[in-house]
Tab-separated table of N, CA, C and O in Angstrom:
chain	number	residue	atom	x	y	z
A	1410	UNK	N	-86.000	-33.405	-7.789
A	1410	UNK	CA	-85.094	-32.788	-6.724
A	1410	UNK	C	-83.831	-33.195	-6.964
A	1410	UNK	O	-83.515	-34.095	-7.010
A	1411	UNK	N	-82.804	-32.094	-6.976
A	1411	UNK	CA	-81.460	-32.081	-7.091
A	1411	UNK	C	-80.504	-32.982	-6.057
A	1411	UNK	O	-79.542	-33.655	-6.182
A	1412	UNK	N	-81.409	-33.224	-4.547
A	1412	UNK	CA	-80.795	-33.862	-3.747
A	1412	UNK	C	-80.935	-35.475	-3.949
A	1412	UNK	O	-80.341	-36.120	-2.951
A	1413	UNK	N	-81.752	-35.935	-4.611
A	1413	UNK	CA	-82.243	-37.465	-4.807
A	1413	UNK	C	-81.268	-38.199	-5.298
A	1413	UNK	O	-80.229	-37.578	-5.973
A	1414	UNK	N	-80.847	-39.246	-4.954
A	1414	UNK	CA	-80.058	-40.107	-5.485
A	1414	UNK	C	-80.400	-40.556	-6.968
A	1414	UNK	O	-81.417	-40.269	-7.426
A	1415	UNK	N	-79.170	-40.788	-7.717
A	1415	UNK	CA	-79.332	-40.870	-9.138
A	1415	UNK	C	-80.349	-42.079	-9.397
A	1415	UNK	O	-80.048	-43.136	-8.809
A	1416	UNK	N	-80.948	-42.481	-10.238
A	1416	UNK	CA	-82.160	-43.282	-10.455
A	1416	UNK	C	-81.107	-43.915	-11.771
A	1416	UNK	O	-80.656	-43.534	-12.535
A	1417	UNK	N	-81.007	-45.489	-11.670
A	1417	UNK	CA	-80.317	-46.205	-12.704
A	1417	UNK	C	-81.483	-46.900	-13.464
A	1417	UNK	O	-82.426	-47.419	-13.060
A	1418	UNK	N	-81.103	-47.065	-14.710
A	1418	UNK	CA	-82.165	-47.701	-15.941
A	1418	UNK	C	-81.808	-49.077	-15.557
A	1418	UNK	O	-82.960	-49.953	-15.885
A	1419	UNK	N	-80.571	-49.814	-15.030
A	1419	UNK	CA	-80.280	-50.843	-15.257
A	1419	UNK	C	-79.971	-51.215	-14.026
A	1419	UNK	O	-78.995	-50.742	-13.376
A	1420	UNK	N	-80.571	-52.720	-13.114
A	1420	UNK	CA	-80.199	-52.900	-11.989
A	1420	UNK	C	-79.763	-54.362	-12.347
A	1420	UNK	O	-80.522	-55.045	-12.719
A	1421	UNK	N	-78.439	-54.613	-11.840
A	1421	UNK	CA	-78.022	-56.111	-12.449
A	1421	UNK	C	-77.379	-56.636	-11.491
A	1421	UNK	O	-76.685	-55.955	-10.571
A	1422	UNK	N	-77.861	-57.987	-11.189
A	1422	UNK	CA	-77.188	-58.969	-10.167
A	1422	UNK	C	-76.369	-60.046	-10.555
A	1422	UNK	O	-76.935	-60.558	-11.456
A	1423	UNK	N	-75.119	-60.065	-10.616
A	1423	UNK	CA	-74.422	-61.210	-10.773
A	1423	UNK	C	-74.070	-62.169	-9.876
A	1423	UNK	O	-73.477	-61.591	-8.670
A	1424	UNK	N	-74.545	-63.355	-9.668
A	1424	UNK	CA	-74.188	-64.441	-8.835
A	1424	UNK	C	-73.292	-65.554	-9.500
A	1424	UNK	O	-73.386	-65.722	-10.495
A	1425	UNK	N	-72.102	-65.423	-8.240
A	1425	UNK	CA	-71.067	-66.081	-8.575
A	1425	UNK	C	-70.890	-67.316	-7.420
A	1425	UNK	O	-71.811	-66.634	-6.168
A	1426	UNK	N	-69.860	-68.142	-7.499
A	1426	UNK	CA	-69.604	-68.878	-6.311
A	1426	UNK	C	-67.835	-68.966	-6.061
A	1426	UNK	O	-67.045	-69.329	-6.804
A	1427	UNK	N	-67.385	-67.953	-5.282
A	1427	UNK	CA	-66.251	-67.956	-4.821
A	1427	UNK	C	-65.214	-66.861	-5.984
A	1427	UNK	O	-65.923	-66.626	-7.362
A	1428	UNK	N	-63.771	-67.161	-6.175
A	1428	UNK	CA	-63.067	-66.297	-6.924
A	1428	UNK	C	-62.440	-67.433	-8.247
A	1428	UNK	O	-61.331	-67.417	-8.162
A	1429	UNK	N	-63.217	-68.056	-8.741
A	1429	UNK	CA	-62.976	-69.247	-9.767
A	1429	UNK	C	-62.522	-68.198	-10.879
A	1429	UNK	O	-63.107	-67.311	-11.133
A	1430	UNK	N	-62.006	-68.859	-11.834
A	1430	UNK	CA	-61.543	-68.212	-13.157
A	1430	UNK	C	-62.739	-67.834	-13.954
A	1430	UNK	O	-63.161	-66.526	-14.294
A	1431	UNK	N	-64.010	-68.976	-13.951
A	1431	UNK	CA	-65.216	-68.477	-14.694
A	1431	UNK	C	-65.810	-67.080	-14.083
A	1431	UNK	O	-66.278	-66.452	-14.595
A	1432	UNK	N	-65.781	-67.077	-12.702
A	1432	UNK	CA	-66.242	-66.037	-11.798
A	1432	UNK	C	-65.878	-64.784	-12.208
A	1432	UNK	O	-66.629	-63.673	-12.355
A	1433	UNK	N	-64.437	-64.718	-12.286
A	1433	UNK	CA	-63.662	-63.623	-12.271
A	1433	UNK	C	-64.024	-63.205	-13.667
A	1433	UNK	O	-63.716	-61.700	-13.843
A	1434	UNK	N	-64.114	-63.849	-14.707
A	1434	UNK	CA	-64.235	-63.651	-16.229
A	1434	UNK	C	-65.608	-63.006	-16.350
A	1434	UNK	O	-65.689	-62.141	-16.676
A	1435	UNK	N	-66.471	-63.639	-15.735
A	1435	UNK	CA	-67.831	-63.132	-15.785
A	1435	UNK	C	-68.062	-61.620	-14.898
A	1435	UNK	O	-68.669	-60.627	-15.789
A	1436	UNK	N	-67.363	-61.519	-14.005
A	1436	UNK	CA	-67.190	-60.053	-13.534
A	1436	UNK	C	-66.550	-59.047	-14.341
A	1436	UNK	O	-67.083	-57.900	-14.803
A	1437	UNK	N	-65.469	-59.404	-15.082
A	1437	UNK	CA	-64.842	-58.457	-15.875
A	1437	UNK	C	-65.409	-58.081	-17.032
A	1437	UNK	O	-65.311	-57.220	-17.401
A	1438	UNK	N	-66.089	-59.251	-17.671
A	1438	UNK	CA	-66.945	-59.146	-18.870
A	1438	UNK	C	-68.186	-57.979	-18.621
A	1438	UNK	O	-68.501	-57.372	-19.416
A	1439	UNK	N	-68.641	-58.204	-17.519
A	1439	UNK	CA	-69.641	-57.430	-17.009
A	1439	UNK	C	-69.484	-56.087	-16.881
A	1439	UNK	O	-69.974	-55.240	-17.746
A	1440	UNK	N	-68.313	-55.741	-16.232
A	1440	UNK	CA	-67.901	-54.591	-16.271
A	1440	UNK	C	-67.643	-53.753	-17.548
A	1440	UNK	O	-68.041	-52.695	-17.841
A	1441	UNK	N	-66.696	-54.551	-18.465
A	1441	UNK	CA	-66.489	-54.260	-19.729
A	1441	UNK	C	-67.956	-53.785	-20.397
A	1441	UNK	O	-68.140	-52.680	-21.110
A	1442	UNK	N	-68.868	-54.631	-20.603
A	1442	UNK	CA	-70.251	-54.492	-21.208
A	1442	UNK	C	-70.655	-53.074	-20.723
A	1442	UNK	O	-71.392	-52.528	-21.510
A	1443	UNK	N	-70.956	-53.144	-19.540
A	1443	UNK	CA	-71.774	-51.770	-18.769
A	1443	UNK	C	-70.759	-50.524	-19.076
A	1443	UNK	O	-71.490	-49.562	-19.308
A	1444	UNK	N	-69.594	-50.944	-19.001
A	1444	UNK	CA	-68.993	-49.361	-19.285
A	1444	UNK	C	-68.893	-49.052	-20.829
A	1444	UNK	O	-69.198	-47.639	-20.792
A	1445	UNK	N	-68.927	-50.014	-21.746
A	1445	UNK	CA	-69.155	-49.885	-23.136
A	1445	UNK	C	-70.646	-49.324	-23.339
A	1445	UNK	O	-70.886	-48.732	-24.422
A	1446	UNK	N	-71.505	-50.224	-23.026
A	1446	UNK	CA	-72.756	-50.032	-23.457
A	1446	UNK	C	-73.863	-49.242	-22.749
A	1446	UNK	O	-75.035	-48.585	-23.176
A	1447	UNK	N	-73.801	-48.960	-21.503
A	1447	UNK	CA	-74.752	-48.636	-20.402
A	1447	UNK	C	-74.237	-46.970	-19.757
A	1447	UNK	O	-75.064	-46.374	-19.056
A	1448	UNK	N	-72.929	-46.865	-20.087
A	1448	UNK	CA	-72.508	-45.423	-19.879
A	1448	UNK	C	-73.337	-44.969	-18.393
A	1448	UNK	O	-73.753	-43.914	-18.162
A	1449	UNK	N	-72.882	-45.241	-17.407
A	1449	UNK	CA	-73.495	-44.861	-16.022
A	1449	UNK	C	-74.644	-45.144	-15.674
A	1449	UNK	O	-75.176	-44.690	-14.643
A	1450	UNK	N	-75.404	-45.831	-16.568
A	1450	UNK	CA	-76.844	-45.787	-16.115
A	1450	UNK	C	-77.322	-47.582	-15.518
A	1450	UNK	O	-78.331	-47.701	-15.696
A	1451	UNK	N	-76.459	-47.693	-14.835
A	1451	UNK	CA	-76.505	-49.141	-14.502
A	1451	UNK	C	-75.817	-48.842	-12.908
A	1451	UNK	O	-75.194	-48.312	-12.719
A	1452	UNK	N	-76.386	-50.066	-12.312
A	1452	UNK	CA	-75.806	-50.409	-10.834
A	1452	UNK	C	-75.792	-51.850	-11.072
A	1452	UNK	O	-76.579	-52.550	-11.307
A	1453	UNK	N	-74.564	-52.551	-10.152
A	1453	UNK	CA	-74.184	-53.852	-10.494
A	1453	UNK	C	-73.926	-54.153	-9.044
A	1453	UNK	O	-73.467	-53.592	-8.111
A	1454	UNK	N	-74.584	-55.191	-8.346
A	1454	UNK	CA	-74.541	-56.022	-7.164
A	1454	UNK	C	-73.925	-57.622	-7.758
A	1454	UNK	O	-74.337	-58.204	-8.344
A	1455	UNK	N	-72.710	-57.699	-6.990
A	1455	UNK	CA	-72.132	-59.281	-7.153
A	1455	UNK	C	-72.374	-59.989	-5.710
A	1455	UNK	O	-72.023	-59.116	-4.560
A	1456	UNK	N	-73.063	-61.046	-5.945
A	1456	UNK	CA	-73.513	-61.872	-4.826
A	1456	UNK	C	-72.521	-63.273	-5.172
A	1456	UNK	O	-72.550	-63.893	-6.018
A	1457	UNK	N	-71.619	-63.330	-4.191
A	1457	UNK	CA	-70.936	-64.421	-4.061
A	1457	UNK	C	-71.607	-65.380	-2.894
A	1457	UNK	O	-71.735	-65.512	-1.980
A	1458	UNK	N	-72.319	-66.581	-3.753
A	1458	UNK	CA	-72.905	-67.754	-3.026
A	1458	UNK	C	-72.208	-68.619	-2.052
A	1458	UNK	O	-72.595	-69.398	-1.366
A	1459	UNK	N	-70.847	-68.274	-2.240
A	1459	UNK	CA	-70.038	-69.019	-1.208
A	1459	UNK	C	-70.590	-68.173	0.134
A	1459	UNK	O	-70.445	-68.840	1.349
A	1460	UNK	N	-70.896	-66.851	0.162
A	1460	UNK	CA	-70.746	-66.192	1.401
A	1460	UNK	C	-72.152	-65.928	1.789
A	1460	UNK	O	-72.392	-65.732	3.126
A	1461	UNK	N	-73.318	-66.314	0.704
A	1461	UNK	CA	-74.496	-66.169	1.135
A	1461	UNK	C	-75.324	-67.147	0.430
A	1461	UNK	O	-75.808	-67.128	-0.592
A	1462	UNK	N	-75.157	-68.433	0.665
A	1462	UNK	CA	-75.580	-69.648	0.014
A	1462	UNK	C	-77.029	-69.648	-0.053
A	1462	UNK	O	-77.925	-70.055	-1.095
A	1463	UNK	N	-77.676	-68.980	0.876
A	1463	UNK	CA	-79.288	-69.068	0.901
A	1463	UNK	C	-79.994	-67.966	-0.249
A	1463	UNK	O	-81.197	-68.321	-0.645
A	1464	UNK	N	-79.192	-67.416	-0.695
A	1464	UNK	CA	-79.407	-66.426	-1.801
A	1464	UNK	C	-79.682	-67.292	-3.186
A	1464	UNK	O	-80.902	-66.839	-3.972
A	1465	UNK	N	-79.130	-68.343	-3.230
A	1465	UNK	CA	-79.232	-69.300	-4.280
A	1465	UNK	C	-80.713	-69.787	-4.476
A	1465	UNK	O	-81.614	-69.445	-5.397
A	1466	UNK	N	-81.464	-70.219	-3.303
A	1466	UNK	CA	-82.779	-70.659	-2.924
A	1466	UNK	C	-83.627	-69.489	-3.144
A	1466	UNK	O	-84.607	-69.467	-4.024
A	1467	UNK	N	-83.382	-68.468	-2.628
A	1467	UNK	CA	-84.575	-67.294	-2.248
A	1467	UNK	C	-84.430	-66.490	-3.631
A	1467	UNK	O	-85.493	-66.038	-4.160
A	1468	UNK	N	-83.404	-66.491	-4.301
A	1468	UNK	CA	-83.279	-65.659	-5.752
A	1468	UNK	C	-83.484	-66.596	-6.820
A	1468	UNK	O	-83.206	-66.325	-8.087
A	1469	UNK	N	-83.802	-68.033	-6.661
A	1469	UNK	CA	-84.056	-68.990	-7.906
A	1469	UNK	C	-82.747	-68.921	-8.597
A	1469	UNK	O	-83.272	-69.031	-9.955
A	1470	UNK	N	-81.483	-69.255	-8.194
A	1470	UNK	CA	-80.541	-69.185	-9.209
A	1470	UNK	C	-80.044	-70.774	-8.989
A	1470	UNK	O	-79.663	-71.298	-8.079
A	1471	UNK	N	-80.084	-71.608	-10.492
A	1471	UNK	CA	-79.887	-72.755	-10.192
A	1471	UNK	C	-78.191	-72.980	-11.079
A	1471	UNK	O	-78.083	-74.085	-10.982
A	1472	UNK	N	-77.705	-72.004	-11.975
A	1472	UNK	CA	-76.338	-72.293	-12.125
A	1472	UNK	C	-75.599	-70.957	-11.768
A	1472	UNK	O	-76.372	-70.028	-11.779
A	1473	UNK	N	-74.288	-70.798	-11.866
A	1473	UNK	CA	-73.449	-69.926	-11.870
A	1473	UNK	C	-72.311	-69.983	-12.701
A	1473	UNK	O	-71.924	-71.016	-13.147
A	1474	UNK	N	-71.718	-68.885	-13.084
A	1474	UNK	CA	-72.453	-67.349	-13.015
A	1474	UNK	C	-73.732	-67.214	-13.599
A	1474	UNK	O	-74.022	-67.580	-14.852
A	1475	UNK	N	-74.552	-66.428	-12.971
A	1475	UNK	CA	-75.870	-65.994	-13.531
A	1475	UNK	C	-75.909	-64.542	-13.463
A	1475	UNK	O	-76.006	-64.153	-12.412
A	1476	UNK	N	-76.260	-63.895	-14.528
A	1476	UNK	CA	-76.501	-62.395	-14.372
A	1476	UNK	C	-77.984	-62.124	-14.207
A	1476	UNK	O	-78.753	-62.718	-15.391
A	1477	UNK	N	-78.666	-61.467	-13.538
A	1477	UNK	CA	-80.152	-61.340	-13.481
A	1477	UNK	C	-80.368	-59.594	-13.536
A	1477	UNK	O	-79.731	-58.766	-12.759
A	1478	UNK	N	-81.052	-59.479	-14.500
A	1478	UNK	CA	-81.624	-57.931	-14.898
A	1478	UNK	C	-82.831	-57.780	-14.022
A	1478	UNK	O	-83.890	-58.413	-14.383
A	1479	UNK	N	-82.877	-57.078	-12.948
A	1479	UNK	CA	-83.914	-56.952	-12.295
A	1479	UNK	C	-84.803	-55.617	-12.499
A	1479	UNK	O	-86.144	-55.558	-12.578
A	1480	UNK	N	-83.907	-54.469	-13.245
A	1480	UNK	CA	-84.717	-53.478	-13.949
A	1480	UNK	C	-83.955	-53.334	-15.038
A	1480	UNK	O	-82.766	-53.353	-15.156
A	1481	UNK	N	-84.527	-52.813	-16.050
A	1481	UNK	CA	-85.954	-52.502	-16.151
A	1481	UNK	C	-86.831	-53.745	-16.517
A	1481	UNK	O	-86.151	-54.943	-16.745
A	1482	UNK	N	-87.921	-53.963	-15.903
A	1482	UNK	CA	-88.763	-55.116	-16.187
A	1482	UNK	C	-88.951	-55.586	-17.540
A	1482	UNK	O	-88.885	-54.577	-18.422
A	1483	UNK	N	-89.238	-56.438	-17.655
A	1483	UNK	CA	-89.259	-57.779	-17.063
A	1483	UNK	C	-87.782	-58.360	-16.670
A	1483	UNK	O	-86.749	-57.866	-17.162
A	1484	UNK	N	-87.728	-59.356	-15.531
A	1484	UNK	CA	-86.555	-59.763	-15.057
A	1484	UNK	C	-85.996	-60.675	-16.189
A	1484	UNK	O	-86.658	-61.516	-16.711
A	1485	UNK	N	-84.609	-60.658	-16.401
A	1485	UNK	CA	-83.995	-61.358	-17.358
A	1485	UNK	C	-82.776	-62.189	-16.741
A	1485	UNK	O	-82.508	-61.557	-15.888
A	1486	UNK	N	-82.449	-63.486	-17.031
A	1486	UNK	CA	-81.430	-63.921	-16.692
A	1486	UNK	C	-80.429	-64.648	-17.625
A	1486	UNK	O	-81.093	-65.223	-18.847
A	1487	UNK	N	-79.302	-64.405	-17.250
A	1487	UNK	CA	-78.015	-65.065	-18.564
A	1487	UNK	C	-77.348	-65.942	-17.808
A	1487	UNK	O	-76.669	-65.249	-16.857
A	1488	UNK	N	-77.297	-66.916	-18.190
A	1488	UNK	CA	-75.885	-67.839	-17.378
A	1488	UNK	C	-74.786	-68.029	-18.480
A	1488	UNK	O	-74.891	-67.905	-19.624
A	1489	UNK	N	-73.932	-67.915	-17.470
A	1489	UNK	CA	-72.404	-68.064	-18.245
A	1489	UNK	C	-71.281	-67.266	-17.992
A	1489	UNK	O	-71.854	-66.261	-17.250
A	1490	UNK	N	-70.476	-66.818	-18.401
A	1490	UNK	CA	-69.258	-66.194	-18.081
A	1490	UNK	C	-69.524	-64.763	-18.638
A	1490	UNK	O	-68.593	-63.939	-18.880
A	1491	UNK	N	-70.432	-64.266	-19.433
A	1491	UNK	CA	-70.703	-63.506	-20.221
A	1491	UNK	C	-69.962	-62.929	-21.446
A	1491	UNK	O	-69.679	-61.800	-21.638
A	1492	UNK	N	-69.063	-63.892	-21.679
A	1492	UNK	CA	-67.975	-63.577	-23.029
A	1492	UNK	C	-68.579	-63.483	-24.331
A	1492	UNK	O	-67.890	-62.934	-25.397
A	1493	UNK	N	-69.859	-63.966	-24.503
A	1493	UNK	CA	-70.469	-63.805	-25.944
A	1493	UNK	C	-71.313	-62.528	-25.473
A	1493	UNK	O	-72.409	-62.179	-25.435
A	1494	UNK	N	-70.672	-61.631	-26.204
A	1494	UNK	CA	-71.318	-59.931	-26.087
A	1494	UNK	C	-72.602	-60.004	-26.815
A	1494	UNK	O	-73.447	-59.368	-26.329
A	1495	UNK	N	-72.709	-60.428	-27.967
A	1495	UNK	CA	-73.938	-60.456	-28.855
A	1495	UNK	C	-75.246	-61.060	-27.817
A	1495	UNK	O	-76.341	-60.318	-27.784
A	1496	UNK	N	-74.850	-62.165	-27.300
A	1496	UNK	CA	-75.835	-62.980	-26.485
A	1496	UNK	C	-76.203	-62.187	-24.974
A	1496	UNK	O	-77.430	-62.001	-24.952
A	1497	UNK	N	-75.464	-61.621	-24.576
A	1497	UNK	CA	-75.498	-60.707	-23.253
A	1497	UNK	C	-76.384	-59.558	-23.847
A	1497	UNK	O	-77.138	-59.327	-23.126
A	1498	UNK	N	-75.959	-58.668	-24.897
A	1498	UNK	CA	-76.625	-57.457	-25.431
A	1498	UNK	C	-77.982	-57.840	-25.526
A	1498	UNK	O	-78.847	-57.049	-25.278
A	1499	UNK	N	-78.157	-58.906	-26.317
A	1499	UNK	CA	-79.614	-59.481	-26.701
A	1499	UNK	C	-80.468	-59.601	-25.225
A	1499	UNK	O	-81.672	-59.342	-24.944
A	1500	UNK	N	-79.832	-60.477	-24.564
A	1500	UNK	CA	-80.391	-60.851	-23.174
A	1500	UNK	C	-80.805	-59.655	-22.333
A	1500	UNK	O	-81.766	-59.723	-21.493
A	1501	UNK	N	-79.988	-58.545	-22.563
A	1501	UNK	CA	-80.189	-57.116	-21.618
A	1501	UNK	C	-81.057	-56.354	-22.292
A	1501	UNK	O	-81.463	-55.547	-21.854
A	1502	UNK	N	-81.454	-56.693	-23.738
A	1502	UNK	CA	-82.372	-56.070	-24.658
A	1502	UNK	C	-81.524	-54.800	-25.000
A	1502	UNK	O	-82.514	-53.741	-24.912
A	1503	UNK	N	-80.495	-54.671	-25.089
A	1503	UNK	CA	-79.664	-53.495	-25.393
A	1503	UNK	C	-79.589	-53.407	-27.270
A	1503	UNK	O	-79.248	-52.079	-27.453
A	1504	UNK	N	-79.925	-54.426	-27.846
A	1504	UNK	CA	-79.801	-54.369	-29.275
A	1504	UNK	C	-80.902	-55.273	-29.942
A	1504	UNK	O	-81.453	-56.203	-29.334
A	1505	UNK	N	-81.497	-54.914	-31.159
A	1505	UNK	CA	-82.642	-55.474	-31.629
A	1505	UNK	C	-81.885	-56.784	-32.121
A	1505	UNK	O	-81.006	-57.013	-32.478
A	1506	UNK	N	-83.052	-57.894	-31.990
A	1506	UNK	CA	-82.604	-59.147	-32.243
A	1506	UNK	C	-82.586	-59.261	-33.893
A	1506	UNK	O	-83.438	-58.725	-34.407
A	1507	UNK	N	-81.847	-60.096	-34.432
A	1507	UNK	CA	-81.709	-60.327	-35.825
A	1507	UNK	C	-82.856	-61.394	-36.164
A	1507	UNK	O	-82.936	-62.231	-35.768
A	1508	UNK	N	-83.379	-61.033	-37.468
A	1508	UNK	CA	-84.319	-61.851	-37.906
A	1508	UNK	C	-83.381	-62.760	-38.979
A	1508	UNK	O	-82.776	-62.299	-39.792
A	1509	UNK	N	-83.687	-64.093	-39.080
A	1509	UNK	CA	-83.231	-65.128	-39.873
A	1509	UNK	C	-84.445	-65.214	-40.936
A	1509	UNK	O	-85.549	-65.325	-40.447
A	1510	UNK	N	-83.905	-66.000	-41.941
A	1510	UNK	CA	-85.075	-66.154	-43.047
A	1510	UNK	C	-85.541	-65.058	-43.900
A	1510	UNK	O	-84.789	-64.265	-43.940
A	1511	UNK	N	-86.454	-65.548	-44.520
A	1511	UNK	CA	-86.850	-64.279	-45.694
A	1511	UNK	C	-87.695	-63.170	-45.090
A	1511	UNK	O	-88.547	-63.153	-44.213
């Protein structure tokens, strides 16, 4: 139906703790990656654990920043500031993994 809300292929949750340089870098890197590789097929939620500390326990977040891909399944987690583009793309399953060896 034309009146339904758009369906997103990627549902991404970024857990941060305040406006630290590492948190801000993770947000900027995520926006850049989504704009470049997902072209509007995503929805991003930024959860600041300083404002919602209980979410760390309920969502099983052990380190920050952490990016969680909830859709498409399976759930995937990437810890860090998301500056390693290749690692993030592999973690989100957006590029084929490179095979090493013969």
